[in-house]
Amino acid sequence: MSILVVGSVAFDTVETPSGSGRDLLGGSATHFSVAASFFAPVRLVAVVGEDFGEEHLQAFRERGVDLAGLQRVPGRTFRWAGRYHANLNDRDTLDTQLNVFADFEPQLPEAWRATPVVFLANIDPDLQSHVLEQVRSPEIVAADTMNFWIESKPDSLRRTLGGVHLLFVNDSELRQLTGVWNLVEAGEAVRRMGPRVVVVKRGEHGVLVLDGDDAFALPAFPLRKVEDPTGAGDAFAGGFLGYLASRLPAGARDYRKAAVVGSVMASFQVEAFSLERVRRLTPAEIRGRYEAFQRLTRFGDLEG
Ligand code: AMP
């Protein structure tokens, strides 16, 4: 089953303890699309400027991402700059330039309105709502957001969340969104806003999936070297939803496996800058790390 994603396609300037890069291909929808494409067909809704060349489209084309919803308009592509702290879990945003996203009005191709899985990647919540209004009874609507939108457009974000089944959110952003410190209580506060499932991304500490009274937790894959955490959250969502889209109608076991597949994709994402690692992945490498996760987390009964 296909996934439709709306989100940012960007040029990122990133500094990490391992190095730095300027105008790297990034954006929430970019990292999501490439990761999800290993599991399901992806339809991308976004906008880029005149500075976005054929060489940048190549990354999407080689992964078979459908670009019928990608507009190219006069102006500059969205730009983001960030610097990571030594702990790699915290980062400072140095610059956010919306550029062509400031006047973007997404229009879904008619044939895309019935897409069963919709991902509202991190972008202006008004754009997220605009896309949601155009789709017809999707089976799963998931969303992501970040501090920038929680602070600048809280009411719009609340409106978007009213139509969302599954929210991906960082622990610090979950606390900011709800004003609640305890993650379980904060998850309950999010449920009251709309989403039934809350997927709390906790960086190197892994992920916590809260689904009503059910919870599932997983560590991050222990890596010797992390080059650049940018896009880890989007690659996680890409693996998670890509896997779910391949398993519809998805049950509780599928959600647990989806969290593992998301963690697998995030672990590859952080091994190199931009898309350098993920775009070259093979299905065998993905399977290998999934199995490594099984070995990492397997334990027997208390007795016996
Ligand atoms: P992540 O590391 O998964 O949180 O996502 C990082 C990506 O989000 C980068 O590639 C940025 O281009 C993109 N990004 C950063 N800030 C924003 C924003 N305010 N709206 C949309 N995308 C953003």
JSON list of C-alpha atoms in Angstrom, two decimals, residues 24 38 45 51 100 107 110-111 130-131 136 162 166 177 232 238-239 243 256 262 280:
[
{"chain": "A", "resi": 24, "resn": "LEU", "atom": "CA", "xyz": [23.34, 19.10, 2.16]},
{"chain": "A", "resi": 38, "resn": "PHE", "atom": "CA", "xyz": [12.50, 0.34, 1.08]},
{"chain": "A", "resi": 45, "resn": "VAL", "atom": "CA", "xyz": [4.14, 16.43, -1.71]},
{"chain": "A", "resi": 51, "resn": "ASP", "atom": "CA", "xyz": [18.27, 26.29, -6.82]},
{"chain": "A", "resi": 100, "resn": "VAL", "atom": "CA", "xyz": [9.40, 28.77, -1.02]},
{"chain": "A", "resi": 107, "resn": "GLN", "atom": "CA", "xyz": [-2.54, 20.41, -4.28]},
{"chain": "A", "resi": 110, "resn": "GLU", "atom": "CA", "xyz": [-6.58, 13.47, -7.92]},
{"chain": "A", "resi": 111, "resn": "ALA", "atom": "CA", "xyz": [-5.27, 9.90, -7.98]},
{"chain": "A", "resi": 130, "resn": "HIS", "atom": "CA", "xyz": [-4.32, 21.53, 4.13]},
{"chain": "A", "resi": 131, "resn": "VAL", "atom": "CA", "xyz": [-3.13, 18.12, 2.93]},
{"chain": "A", "resi": 136, "resn": "ARG", "atom": "CA", "xyz": [-10.32, 10.59, 1.59]},
{"chain": "A", "resi": 162, "resn": "GLY", "atom": "CA", "xyz": [-7.34, 16.54, 15.98]},
{"chain": "A", "resi": 166, "resn": "LEU", "atom": "CA", "xyz": [-0.34, 8.49, 15.46]},
{"chain": "A", "resi": 177, "resn": "LEU", "atom": "CA", "xyz": [3.61, 20.38, 23.71]},
{"chain": "A", "resi": 232, "resn": "ALA", "atom": "CA", "xyz": [17.07, 10.22, 12.45]},
{"chain": "A", "resi": 238, "resn": "GLY", "atom": "CA", "xyz": [9.89, 6.22, 7.32]},
{"chain": "A", "resi": 239, "resn": "GLY", "atom": "CA", "xyz": [10.83, 2.74, 8.46]},
{"chain": "A", "resi": 243, "resn": "TYR", "atom": "CA", "xyz": [6.63, -1.30, 7.30]},
{"chain": "A", "resi": 256, "resn": "ARG", "atom": "CA", "xyz": [5.96, -3.47, 17.60]},
{"chain": "A", "resi": 262, "resn": "GLY", "atom": "CA", "xyz": [12.06, 2.42, 12.39]},
{"chain": "A", "resi": 280, "resn": "ARG", "atom": "CA", "xyz": [22.96, 3.01, -0.56]}
]
